[in-house]
Amino acid sequence: MINSAPGGLLKLRGRNLAPRYAAAEAVPLPREMAGTMVVVNGLAAPLFEIGEDFVVIQVPYARADQWIITARRGGTESRPLVLASVEALPEIVEVRRSGGDGLEIFATGLGMTDPPALSGAGGSAEEPYHRTILPVRVLISGEQGEVEIEPAYAGLQPWIPARYLVQAKLPAGVSVGQVRIKVGEALSAPVAF
């Protein structure tokens, strides 16, 4: 079964989902595009983009045992798609070096935040920041092996829906290698830096 975490991104495929391509142009993300709405556990999901055969949505920031998803267009509703809900499903989308020994890790699927985030909106650019509830660890692999460190920050990136920022300091002597993030018990795939 496919999994998704609260606040995660999903690209769903189907037929006749929309009459044309459309993409969100502003934040907060729209809940309807080109006459199409996607409903997740009874809530209209924020839409990133939509086409005739696909839709990219943000799963609501909510605790659930499963996600029941339907698409609605012109009075017609799709059959429900049921996905398993997990606390976190981290995926690194970009890694940047910052200020010498700093590392900025951009990711999705880190789960619930405190304070609670609004689906379709990005994180706050000022206190109170939307920090992750689950503990986050950064695993750095280099020539000396793997080191686990606590990040300086792990939470939503300001103004960008569903995107998290994890900031960490590289251990002394490490300049290249691979990074993974661990959120609760969930582990991302490694990405080179």
Short mmCIF file of N, CA and C in Angstrom, two decimals:
data_model
loop_
_atom_site.label_atom_id
_atom_site.label_comp_id
_atom_site.label_asym_id
_atom_site.label_seq_id
_atom_site.Cartn_x
_atom_site.Cartn_y
_atom_site.Cartn_z
N MET A 1 0.84 -1.18 0.00
CA MET A 1 0.00 0.00 0.00
C MET A 1 0.89 1.25 0.00
N ILE A 2 0.48 2.25 -0.72
CA ILE A 2 1.20 3.52 -0.78
C ILE A 2 0.93 4.29 0.51
N ASN A 3 1.96 5.00 0.99
CA ASN A 3 1.85 5.77 2.23
C ASN A 3 1.93 7.26 1.94
N SER A 4 1.43 8.05 2.88
CA SER A 4 1.64 9.50 2.85
C SER A 4 1.60 10.01 4.28
N ALA A 5 2.35 11.07 4.53
CA ALA A 5 2.40 11.70 5.85
C ALA A 5 1.56 12.97 5.85
N PRO A 6 1.12 13.43 7.02
CA PRO A 6 0.41 14.70 7.09
C PRO A 6 1.24 15.82 6.48
N GLY A 7 0.61 16.63 5.64
CA GLY A 7 1.30 17.74 4.99
C GLY A 7 2.14 17.33 3.80
N GLY A 8 2.11 16.05 3.44
CA GLY A 8 2.95 15.55 2.34
C GLY A 8 2.41 15.90 0.97
N LEU A 9 3.27 15.72 -0.03
CA LEU A 9 2.89 15.93 -1.42
C LEU A 9 2.50 14.60 -2.06
N LEU A 10 1.48 14.63 -2.89
CA LEU A 10 1.07 13.44 -3.63
C LEU A 10 0.81 13.83 -5.08
N LYS A 11 1.35 13.02 -6.00
CA LYS A 11 1.01 13.16 -7.41
C LYS A 11 0.15 11.96 -7.76
N LEU A 12 -1.09 12.23 -8.11
CA LEU A 12 -2.05 11.18 -8.42
C LEU A 12 -2.33 11.17 -9.91
N ARG A 13 -2.50 9.99 -10.46
CA ARG A 13 -2.79 9.85 -11.89
C ARG A 13 -4.21 9.32 -12.07
N GLY A 14 -4.83 9.72 -13.17
CA GLY A 14 -6.17 9.27 -13.49
C GLY A 14 -6.53 9.69 -14.90
N ARG A 15 -7.80 9.72 -15.20
CA ARG A 15 -8.28 10.15 -16.52
C ARG A 15 -9.35 11.21 -16.33
N ASN A 16 -9.37 12.16 -17.23
CA ASN A 16 -10.39 13.22 -17.24
C ASN A 16 -10.45 13.98 -15.91
N LEU A 17 -9.29 14.23 -15.32
CA LEU A 17 -9.26 14.96 -14.05
C LEU A 17 -9.51 16.45 -14.24
N ALA A 18 -9.10 17.00 -15.38
CA ALA A 18 -9.30 18.42 -15.65
C ALA A 18 -9.37 18.62 -17.16
N PRO A 19 -10.02 19.70 -17.62
CA PRO A 19 -10.10 19.95 -19.06
C PRO A 19 -8.79 20.47 -19.65
N ARG A 20 -7.90 20.99 -18.78
CA ARG A 20 -6.64 21.58 -19.25
C ARG A 20 -5.65 21.64 -18.08
N TYR A 21 -4.43 21.95 -18.40
CA TYR A 21 -3.40 22.11 -17.38
C TYR A 21 -3.62 23.43 -16.63
N ALA A 22 -3.40 23.40 -15.33
CA ALA A 22 -3.44 24.62 -14.51
C ALA A 22 -2.47 24.43 -13.35
N ALA A 23 -1.87 25.54 -12.91
CA ALA A 23 -0.93 25.50 -11.79
C ALA A 23 -1.25 26.64 -10.83
N ALA A 24 -1.00 26.40 -9.56
CA ALA A 24 -1.22 27.44 -8.55
C ALA A 24 -0.26 28.59 -8.82
N GLU A 25 -0.75 29.81 -8.63
CA GLU A 25 0.05 31.00 -8.88
C GLU A 25 0.36 31.77 -7.62
N ALA A 26 -0.23 31.37 -6.50
CA ALA A 26 -0.02 32.11 -5.26
C ALA A 26 -0.26 31.20 -4.07
N VAL A 27 0.20 31.66 -2.93
CA VAL A 27 -0.03 30.98 -1.66
C VAL A 27 -0.99 31.85 -0.86
N PRO A 28 -2.00 31.30 -0.21
CA PRO A 28 -2.28 29.88 -0.04
C PRO A 28 -2.75 29.23 -1.34
N LEU A 29 -2.47 27.94 -1.44
CA LEU A 29 -2.84 27.18 -2.64
C LEU A 29 -4.36 27.10 -2.77
N PRO A 30 -4.86 27.08 -4.01
CA PRO A 30 -6.31 26.96 -4.21
C PRO A 30 -6.80 25.55 -3.88
N ARG A 31 -8.08 25.44 -3.56
CA ARG A 31 -8.71 24.15 -3.27
C ARG A 31 -9.48 23.63 -4.48
N GLU A 32 -9.57 24.44 -5.52
CA GLU A 32 -10.23 24.04 -6.76
C GLU A 32 -9.46 24.66 -7.91
N MET A 33 -9.29 23.89 -8.99
CA MET A 33 -8.59 24.37 -10.18
C MET A 33 -9.23 23.77 -11.42
N ALA A 34 -9.47 24.59 -12.42
CA ALA A 34 -10.03 24.13 -13.69
C ALA A 34 -11.28 23.28 -13.46
N GLY A 35 -12.08 23.64 -12.45
CA GLY A 35 -13.32 22.93 -12.16
C GLY A 35 -13.14 21.62 -11.42
N THR A 36 -11.93 21.35 -10.94
CA THR A 36 -11.64 20.09 -10.24
C THR A 36 -11.26 20.35 -8.80
N MET A 37 -11.76 19.48 -7.92
CA MET A 37 -11.44 19.52 -6.50
C MET A 37 -11.03 18.11 -6.10
N VAL A 38 -10.03 18.00 -5.22
CA VAL A 38 -9.63 16.71 -4.67
C VAL A 38 -9.94 16.74 -3.18
N VAL A 39 -10.65 15.73 -2.71
CA VAL A 39 -11.10 15.67 -1.32
C VAL A 39 -10.33 14.56 -0.61
N VAL A 40 -9.73 14.91 0.54
CA VAL A 40 -8.97 13.96 1.35
C VAL A 40 -9.62 13.91 2.73
N ASN A 41 -10.16 12.76 3.08
CA ASN A 41 -10.84 12.58 4.37
C ASN A 41 -11.88 13.67 4.62
N GLY A 42 -12.61 14.02 3.57
CA GLY A 42 -13.69 14.99 3.70
C GLY A 42 -13.28 16.44 3.57
N LEU A 43 -11.97 16.72 3.41
CA LEU A 43 -11.49 18.09 3.29
C LEU A 43 -10.95 18.35 1.89
N ALA A 44 -11.28 19.51 1.33
CA ALA A 44 -10.72 19.89 0.02
C ALA A 44 -9.22 20.10 0.18
N ALA A 45 -8.44 19.40 -0.63
CA ALA A 45 -6.98 19.46 -0.53
C ALA A 45 -6.42 20.63 -1.33
N PRO A 46 -5.34 21.25 -0.84
CA PRO A 46 -4.66 22.28 -1.63
C PRO A 46 -4.06 21.66 -2.90
N LEU A 47 -4.18 22.38 -4.01
CA LEU A 47 -3.73 21.89 -5.31
C LEU A 47 -2.51 22.67 -5.79
N PHE A 48 -1.44 21.96 -6.14
CA PHE A 48 -0.25 22.58 -6.72
C PHE A 48 -0.42 22.73 -8.23
N GLU A 49 -0.80 21.64 -8.88
CA GLU A 49 -1.03 21.67 -10.32
C GLU A 49 -1.95 20.52 -10.71
N ILE A 50 -2.54 20.68 -11.90
CA ILE A 50 -3.51 19.69 -12.35
C ILE A 50 -3.46 19.62 -13.87
N GLY A 51 -3.72 18.45 -14.39
CA GLY A 51 -3.79 18.24 -15.84
C GLY A 51 -4.87 17.22 -16.14
N GLU A 52 -5.01 16.89 -17.40
CA GLU A 52 -6.06 15.94 -17.78
C GLU A 52 -5.89 14.59 -17.10
N ASP A 53 -4.62 14.17 -16.91
CA ASP A 53 -4.38 12.83 -16.35
C ASP A 53 -3.60 12.81 -15.04
N PHE A 54 -3.45 13.96 -14.38
CA PHE A 54 -2.74 13.97 -13.10
C PHE A 54 -3.17 15.16 -12.24
N VAL A 55 -2.88 15.06 -10.96
CA VAL A 55 -3.08 16.16 -10.03
C VAL A 55 -2.01 16.05 -8.95
N VAL A 56 -1.47 17.20 -8.53
CA VAL A 56 -0.49 17.24 -7.43
C VAL A 56 -1.14 18.00 -6.28
N ILE A 57 -1.28 17.30 -5.15
CA ILE A 57 -1.98 17.87 -3.99
C ILE A 57 -1.08 17.86 -2.77
N GLN A 58 -1.51 18.61 -1.76
CA GLN A 58 -0.92 18.51 -0.44
C GLN A 58 -1.93 17.79 0.46
N VAL A 59 -1.46 16.76 1.13
CA VAL A 59 -2.28 16.04 2.10
C VAL A 59 -2.50 16.97 3.30
N PRO A 60 -3.67 17.00 3.90
CA PRO A 60 -3.90 17.89 5.05
C PRO A 60 -2.97 17.58 6.22
N TYR A 61 -2.69 18.61 7.00
CA TYR A 61 -1.98 18.42 8.27
C TYR A 61 -3.02 17.94 9.27
N ALA A 62 -3.16 16.64 9.38
CA ALA A 62 -4.14 16.04 10.28
C ALA A 62 -3.68 14.64 10.63
N ARG A 63 -4.05 14.19 11.79
CA ARG A 63 -3.75 12.81 12.17
C ARG A 63 -4.85 11.92 11.61
N ALA A 64 -4.43 10.81 11.00
CA ALA A 64 -5.41 9.89 10.40
C ALA A 64 -4.80 8.50 10.34
N ASP A 65 -5.66 7.49 10.34
CA ASP A 65 -5.19 6.11 10.14
C ASP A 65 -4.98 5.82 8.66
N GLN A 66 -5.77 6.48 7.83
CA GLN A 66 -5.66 6.31 6.39
C GLN A 66 -6.16 7.58 5.71
N TRP A 67 -5.81 7.71 4.44
CA TRP A 67 -6.28 8.83 3.63
C TRP A 67 -7.25 8.28 2.58
N ILE A 68 -8.46 8.80 2.58
CA ILE A 68 -9.46 8.42 1.58
C ILE A 68 -9.58 9.61 0.63
N ILE A 69 -9.22 9.38 -0.64
CA ILE A 69 -9.07 10.47 -1.60
C ILE A 69 -10.02 10.26 -2.77
N THR A 70 -10.75 11.33 -3.12
CA THR A 70 -11.60 11.31 -4.32
C THR A 70 -11.37 12.61 -5.10
N ALA A 71 -11.57 12.54 -6.40
CA ALA A 71 -11.52 13.72 -7.25
C ALA A 71 -12.95 14.04 -7.69
N ARG A 72 -13.28 15.33 -7.71
CA ARG A 72 -14.62 15.77 -8.12
C ARG A 72 -14.49 16.77 -9.26
N ARG A 73 -15.29 16.54 -10.30
CA ARG A 73 -15.29 17.46 -11.45
C ARG A 73 -16.66 17.40 -12.11
N GLY A 74 -17.28 18.57 -12.23
CA GLY A 74 -18.56 18.66 -12.95
C GLY A 74 -19.63 17.73 -12.44
N GLY A 75 -19.77 17.59 -11.13
CA GLY A 75 -20.80 16.74 -10.56
C GLY A 75 -20.46 15.27 -10.55
N THR A 76 -19.28 14.90 -11.03
CA THR A 76 -18.85 13.50 -11.03
C THR A 76 -17.75 13.32 -10.00
N GLU A 77 -17.80 12.18 -9.32
CA GLU A 77 -16.78 11.89 -8.30
C GLU A 77 -16.10 10.56 -8.64
N SER A 78 -14.79 10.53 -8.48
CA SER A 78 -14.03 9.30 -8.75
C SER A 78 -14.28 8.26 -7.67
N ARG A 79 -13.86 7.05 -7.97
CA ARG A 79 -13.85 6.02 -6.92
C ARG A 79 -12.82 6.44 -5.88
N PRO A 80 -13.02 6.07 -4.63
CA PRO A 80 -12.06 6.45 -3.60
C PRO A 80 -10.74 5.68 -3.73
N LEU A 81 -9.67 6.39 -3.49
CA LEU A 81 -8.34 5.81 -3.39
C LEU A 81 -7.98 5.84 -1.91
N VAL A 82 -7.55 4.72 -1.36
CA VAL A 82 -7.22 4.64 0.06
C VAL A 82 -5.72 4.43 0.20
N LEU A 83 -5.08 5.33 0.95
CA LEU A 83 -3.65 5.25 1.22
C LEU A 83 -3.42 5.12 2.72
N ALA A 84 -2.34 4.47 3.08
CA ALA A 84 -1.97 4.38 4.49
C ALA A 84 -1.41 5.72 4.95
N SER A 85 -1.69 6.08 6.19
CA SER A 85 -1.14 7.28 6.79
C SER A 85 0.02 6.89 7.69
N VAL A 86 1.13 7.58 7.54
CA VAL A 86 2.29 7.38 8.40
C VAL A 86 2.65 8.72 9.04
N GLU A 87 3.35 8.67 10.17
CA GLU A 87 3.70 9.93 10.85
C GLU A 87 4.64 10.79 10.02
N ALA A 88 5.58 10.14 9.33
CA ALA A 88 6.54 10.87 8.50
C ALA A 88 6.99 9.98 7.36
N LEU A 89 7.32 10.61 6.25
CA LEU A 89 7.83 9.93 5.07
C LEU A 89 8.83 10.89 4.40
N PRO A 90 10.00 11.07 5.05
CA PRO A 90 10.92 12.11 4.60
C PRO A 90 11.54 11.83 3.23
N GLU A 91 11.58 12.87 2.42
CA GLU A 91 12.24 12.82 1.11
C GLU A 91 13.00 14.13 0.92
N ILE A 92 14.30 14.01 0.74
CA ILE A 92 15.14 15.19 0.51
C ILE A 92 14.99 15.61 -0.95
N VAL A 93 14.68 16.90 -1.17
CA VAL A 93 14.52 17.40 -2.53
C VAL A 93 15.69 18.27 -2.97
N GLU A 94 16.45 18.81 -2.01
CA GLU A 94 17.59 19.66 -2.35
C GLU A 94 18.49 19.80 -1.13
N VAL A 95 19.80 19.89 -1.37
CA VAL A 95 20.78 20.14 -0.30
C VAL A 95 21.68 21.28 -0.76
N ARG A 96 21.87 22.27 0.13
CA ARG A 96 22.75 23.41 -0.18
C ARG A 96 23.76 23.59 0.94
N ARG A 97 24.97 23.98 0.56
CA ARG A 97 25.97 24.39 1.54
C ARG A 97 25.66 25.82 1.94
N SER A 98 25.90 26.13 3.21
CA SER A 98 25.57 27.46 3.73
C SER A 98 26.66 27.91 4.69
N GLY A 99 27.30 29.02 4.39
CA GLY A 99 28.25 29.62 5.33
C GLY A 99 29.40 28.71 5.75
N GLY A 100 30.05 28.06 4.84
CA GLY A 100 31.21 27.23 5.17
C GLY A 100 30.84 25.83 5.61
N ASP A 101 30.51 25.67 6.90
CA ASP A 101 30.21 24.32 7.41
C ASP A 101 28.72 24.09 7.63
N GLY A 102 27.89 24.99 7.13
CA GLY A 102 26.45 24.84 7.27
C GLY A 102 25.85 24.02 6.14
N LEU A 103 24.78 23.33 6.44
CA LEU A 103 24.07 22.52 5.46
C LEU A 103 22.59 22.84 5.58
N GLU A 104 21.96 23.17 4.45
CA GLU A 104 20.52 23.39 4.40
C GLU A 104 19.91 22.25 3.60
N ILE A 105 19.00 21.53 4.24
CA ILE A 105 18.36 20.38 3.62
C ILE A 105 16.89 20.71 3.44
N PHE A 106 16.43 20.67 2.20
CA PHE A 106 15.03 20.94 1.89
C PHE A 106 14.36 19.61 1.63
N ALA A 107 13.21 19.39 2.27
CA ALA A 107 12.58 18.07 2.23
C ALA A 107 11.07 18.19 2.28
N THR A 108 10.42 17.07 2.01
CA THR A 108 8.98 16.94 2.19
C THR A 108 8.72 15.76 3.12
N GLY A 109 7.50 15.66 3.64
CA GLY A 109 7.09 14.48 4.39
C GLY A 109 7.55 14.40 5.82
N LEU A 110 7.85 15.54 6.46
CA LEU A 110 8.34 15.51 7.85
C LEU A 110 7.20 15.53 8.87
N GLY A 111 5.96 15.59 8.42
CA GLY A 111 4.81 15.42 9.31
C GLY A 111 4.33 16.68 10.00
N MET A 112 3.65 16.47 11.12
CA MET A 112 2.97 17.53 11.87
C MET A 112 3.97 18.53 12.45
N THR A 113 3.46 19.75 12.69
CA THR A 113 4.29 20.81 13.25
C THR A 113 3.64 21.43 14.48
N ASP A 114 4.46 22.16 15.22
CA ASP A 114 3.99 22.95 16.36
C ASP A 114 4.53 24.36 16.19
N PRO A 115 3.65 25.37 16.09
CA PRO A 115 2.20 25.27 16.08
C PRO A 115 1.71 24.56 14.82
N PRO A 116 0.45 24.08 14.87
CA PRO A 116 -0.10 23.38 13.72
C PRO A 116 -0.07 24.27 12.46
N ALA A 117 0.32 23.68 11.35
CA ALA A 117 0.39 24.40 10.08
C ALA A 117 -0.96 24.34 9.37
N LEU A 118 -1.19 25.30 8.51
CA LEU A 118 -2.38 25.31 7.66
C LEU A 118 -2.02 24.68 6.33
N SER A 119 -2.77 23.71 5.89
CA SER A 119 -2.53 23.09 4.59
C SER A 119 -2.65 24.14 3.49
N GLY A 120 -1.72 24.10 2.54
CA GLY A 120 -1.75 25.04 1.43
C GLY A 120 -1.00 26.32 1.67
N ALA A 121 -0.52 26.52 2.89
CA ALA A 121 0.26 27.72 3.22
C ALA A 121 1.66 27.27 3.61
N GLY A 122 2.61 28.13 3.44
CA GLY A 122 3.97 27.82 3.86
C GLY A 122 4.15 28.07 5.34
N GLY A 123 5.36 27.87 5.79
CA GLY A 123 5.68 28.12 7.19
C GLY A 123 5.78 29.62 7.46
N SER A 124 5.82 29.96 8.72
CA SER A 124 5.94 31.35 9.15
C SER A 124 7.38 31.82 8.97
N ALA A 125 7.54 33.09 8.59
CA ALA A 125 8.87 33.68 8.43
C ALA A 125 9.37 34.29 9.73
N GLU A 126 8.56 34.24 10.77
CA GLU A 126 8.96 34.77 12.08
C GLU A 126 8.34 33.91 13.17
N GLU A 127 8.83 34.09 14.38
CA GLU A 127 8.30 33.31 15.50
C GLU A 127 6.80 33.55 15.63
N PRO A 128 6.01 32.54 15.92
CA PRO A 128 6.43 31.17 16.16
C PRO A 128 6.60 30.41 14.84
N TYR A 129 7.77 29.81 14.64
CA TYR A 129 8.04 28.99 13.46
C TYR A 129 7.29 27.68 13.59
N HIS A 130 7.02 27.05 12.47
CA HIS A 130 6.34 25.75 12.45
C HIS A 130 7.39 24.65 12.51
N ARG A 131 7.80 24.28 13.72
CA ARG A 131 8.82 23.25 13.93
C ARG A 131 8.18 21.86 13.90
N THR A 132 8.97 20.88 13.49
CA THR A 132 8.47 19.51 13.45
C THR A 132 8.19 19.01 14.86
N ILE A 133 7.17 18.19 15.00
CA ILE A 133 6.86 17.58 16.30
C ILE A 133 7.74 16.37 16.54
N LEU A 134 7.88 15.53 15.52
CA LEU A 134 8.74 14.35 15.66
C LEU A 134 10.20 14.78 15.71
N PRO A 135 11.02 14.06 16.46
CA PRO A 135 12.45 14.40 16.49
C PRO A 135 13.09 14.17 15.12
N VAL A 136 13.97 15.08 14.74
CA VAL A 136 14.68 14.99 13.47
C VAL A 136 16.17 14.88 13.75
N ARG A 137 16.83 13.96 13.05
CA ARG A 137 18.28 13.80 13.13
C ARG A 137 18.83 13.84 11.72
N VAL A 138 20.04 14.37 11.59
CA VAL A 138 20.73 14.43 10.31
C VAL A 138 21.86 13.41 10.36
N LEU A 139 21.92 12.54 9.36
CA LEU A 139 22.96 11.51 9.29
C LEU A 139 23.89 11.87 8.14
N ILE A 140 25.15 12.14 8.47
CA ILE A 140 26.16 12.54 7.51
C ILE A 140 27.12 11.37 7.30
N SER A 141 27.29 10.95 6.05
CA SER A 141 28.24 9.89 5.71
C SER A 141 29.40 10.50 4.93
N GLY A 142 30.60 10.24 5.40
CA GLY A 142 31.81 10.72 4.73
C GLY A 142 32.88 9.65 4.81
N GLU A 143 34.12 10.06 4.61
CA GLU A 143 35.23 9.11 4.62
C GLU A 143 35.40 8.42 5.98
N GLN A 144 35.03 9.10 7.06
CA GLN A 144 35.19 8.54 8.40
C GLN A 144 33.99 7.71 8.86
N GLY A 145 33.02 7.50 8.00
CA GLY A 145 31.83 6.75 8.38
C GLY A 145 30.62 7.66 8.52
N GLU A 146 29.62 7.22 9.28
CA GLU A 146 28.38 7.98 9.44
C GLU A 146 28.31 8.61 10.82
N VAL A 147 27.90 9.87 10.85
CA VAL A 147 27.74 10.62 12.09
C VAL A 147 26.29 11.11 12.16
N GLU A 148 25.67 10.98 13.33
CA GLU A 148 24.30 11.46 13.53
C GLU A 148 24.36 12.74 14.35
N ILE A 149 23.73 13.80 13.84
CA ILE A 149 23.75 15.08 14.55
C ILE A 149 22.33 15.64 14.69
N GLU A 150 22.16 16.47 15.69
CA GLU A 150 20.89 17.16 15.90
C GLU A 150 20.91 18.46 15.11
N PRO A 151 19.88 18.72 14.32
CA PRO A 151 19.87 19.96 13.54
C PRO A 151 19.60 21.18 14.42
N ALA A 152 20.06 22.34 13.94
CA ALA A 152 19.76 23.60 14.63
C ALA A 152 18.29 23.97 14.45
N TYR A 153 17.71 23.58 13.31
CA TYR A 153 16.30 23.88 13.03
C TYR A 153 15.74 22.78 12.14
N ALA A 154 14.50 22.41 12.40
CA ALA A 154 13.76 21.48 11.55
C ALA A 154 12.30 21.90 11.59
N GLY A 155 11.81 22.44 10.48
CA GLY A 155 10.43 22.89 10.42
C GLY A 155 10.07 23.33 9.02
N LEU A 156 8.89 23.88 8.87
CA LEU A 156 8.44 24.32 7.55
C LEU A 156 9.28 25.48 7.03
N GLN A 157 9.53 25.45 5.73
CA GLN A 157 10.22 26.56 5.09
C GLN A 157 9.20 27.69 4.93
N PRO A 158 9.61 28.93 5.21
CA PRO A 158 8.68 30.05 5.06
C PRO A 158 8.11 30.16 3.65
N TRP A 159 6.82 30.38 3.58
CA TRP A 159 6.07 30.73 2.37
C TRP A 159 5.93 29.62 1.34
N ILE A 160 6.50 28.43 1.56
CA ILE A 160 6.42 27.37 0.54
C ILE A 160 5.65 26.19 1.12
N PRO A 161 4.44 25.91 0.62
CA PRO A 161 3.65 24.81 1.15
C PRO A 161 4.35 23.46 1.03
N ALA A 162 4.22 22.66 2.07
CA ALA A 162 4.68 21.26 2.11
C ALA A 162 6.19 21.10 2.09
N ARG A 163 6.95 22.17 2.14
CA ARG A 163 8.41 22.07 2.06
C ARG A 163 9.02 22.43 3.41
N TYR A 164 9.86 21.54 3.89
CA TYR A 164 10.52 21.70 5.18
C TYR A 164 11.97 22.10 4.97
N LEU A 165 12.53 22.76 5.98
CA LEU A 165 13.94 23.15 5.99
C LEU A 165 14.58 22.54 7.23
N VAL A 166 15.70 21.85 7.02
CA VAL A 166 16.49 21.30 8.12
C VAL A 166 17.87 21.93 8.01
N GLN A 167 18.30 22.62 9.07
CA GLN A 167 19.60 23.29 9.07
C GLN A 167 20.52 22.57 10.05
N ALA A 168 21.72 22.24 9.57
CA ALA A 168 22.67 21.51 10.40
C ALA A 168 24.08 22.01 10.12
N LYS A 169 24.97 21.72 11.06
CA LYS A 169 26.39 22.07 10.93
C LYS A 169 27.17 20.80 10.64
N LEU A 170 27.98 20.84 9.59
CA LEU A 170 28.80 19.68 9.23
C LEU A 170 29.84 19.40 10.31
N PRO A 171 30.10 18.14 10.61
CA PRO A 171 31.16 17.81 11.56
C PRO A 171 32.53 18.24 11.00
N ALA A 172 33.47 18.52 11.89
CA ALA A 172 34.82 18.92 11.49
C ALA A 172 35.42 17.87 10.57
N GLY A 173 36.07 18.33 9.51
CA GLY A 173 36.75 17.43 8.59
C GLY A 173 35.88 16.84 7.51
N VAL A 174 34.59 17.13 7.50
CA VAL A 174 33.69 16.59 6.47
C VAL A 174 33.35 17.72 5.49
N SER A 175 33.71 17.52 4.24
CA SER A 175 33.40 18.54 3.23
C SER A 175 32.53 18.00 2.10
N VAL A 176 32.57 16.68 1.87
CA VAL A 176 31.70 16.04 0.88
C VAL A 176 31.21 14.73 1.46
N GLY A 177 30.11 14.26 0.94
CA GLY A 177 29.57 12.99 1.41
C GLY A 177 28.11 12.87 1.04
N GLN A 178 27.38 12.13 1.87
CA GLN A 178 25.95 11.94 1.67
C GLN A 178 25.22 12.31 2.95
N VAL A 179 23.99 12.76 2.79
CA VAL A 179 23.17 13.13 3.93
C VAL A 179 21.83 12.41 3.84
N ARG A 180 21.33 11.99 4.99
CA ARG A 180 19.99 11.45 5.14
C ARG A 180 19.36 12.15 6.33
N ILE A 181 18.04 12.17 6.37
CA ILE A 181 17.36 12.67 7.57
C ILE A 181 16.48 11.57 8.14
N LYS A 182 16.46 11.53 9.45
CA LYS A 182 15.63 10.57 10.17
C LYS A 182 14.59 11.37 10.94
N VAL A 183 13.33 11.05 10.70
CA VAL A 183 12.21 11.74 11.35
C VAL A 183 11.43 10.69 12.11
N GLY A 184 11.49 10.76 13.45
CA GLY A 184 10.94 9.66 14.24
C GLY A 184 11.73 8.42 13.88
N GLU A 185 11.06 7.40 13.35
CA GLU A 185 11.75 6.18 12.91
C GLU A 185 11.89 6.10 11.39
N ALA A 186 11.36 7.09 10.66
CA ALA A 186 11.40 7.08 9.20
C ALA A 186 12.70 7.70 8.70
N LEU A 187 13.29 7.07 7.69
CA LEU A 187 14.59 7.49 7.18
C LEU A 187 14.49 7.81 5.69
N SER A 188 15.06 8.94 5.29
CA SER A 188 15.06 9.31 3.87
C SER A 188 16.14 8.54 3.12
N ALA A 189 16.07 8.58 1.81
CA ALA A 189 17.14 8.06 0.97
C ALA A 189 18.32 9.04 1.05
N PRO A 190 19.55 8.56 0.83
CA PRO A 190 20.71 9.45 0.89
C PRO A 190 20.80 10.36 -0.33
N VAL A 191 21.34 11.57 -0.11
CA VAL A 191 21.57 12.54 -1.18
C VAL A 191 22.99 13.08 -1.01
N ALA A 192 23.72 13.20 -2.10
CA ALA A 192 25.10 13.71 -2.05
C ALA A 192 25.10 15.22 -1.82
N PHE A 193 26.15 15.69 -1.13
CA PHE A 193 26.35 17.13 -0.97
C PHE A 193 27.79 17.48 -1.28
#
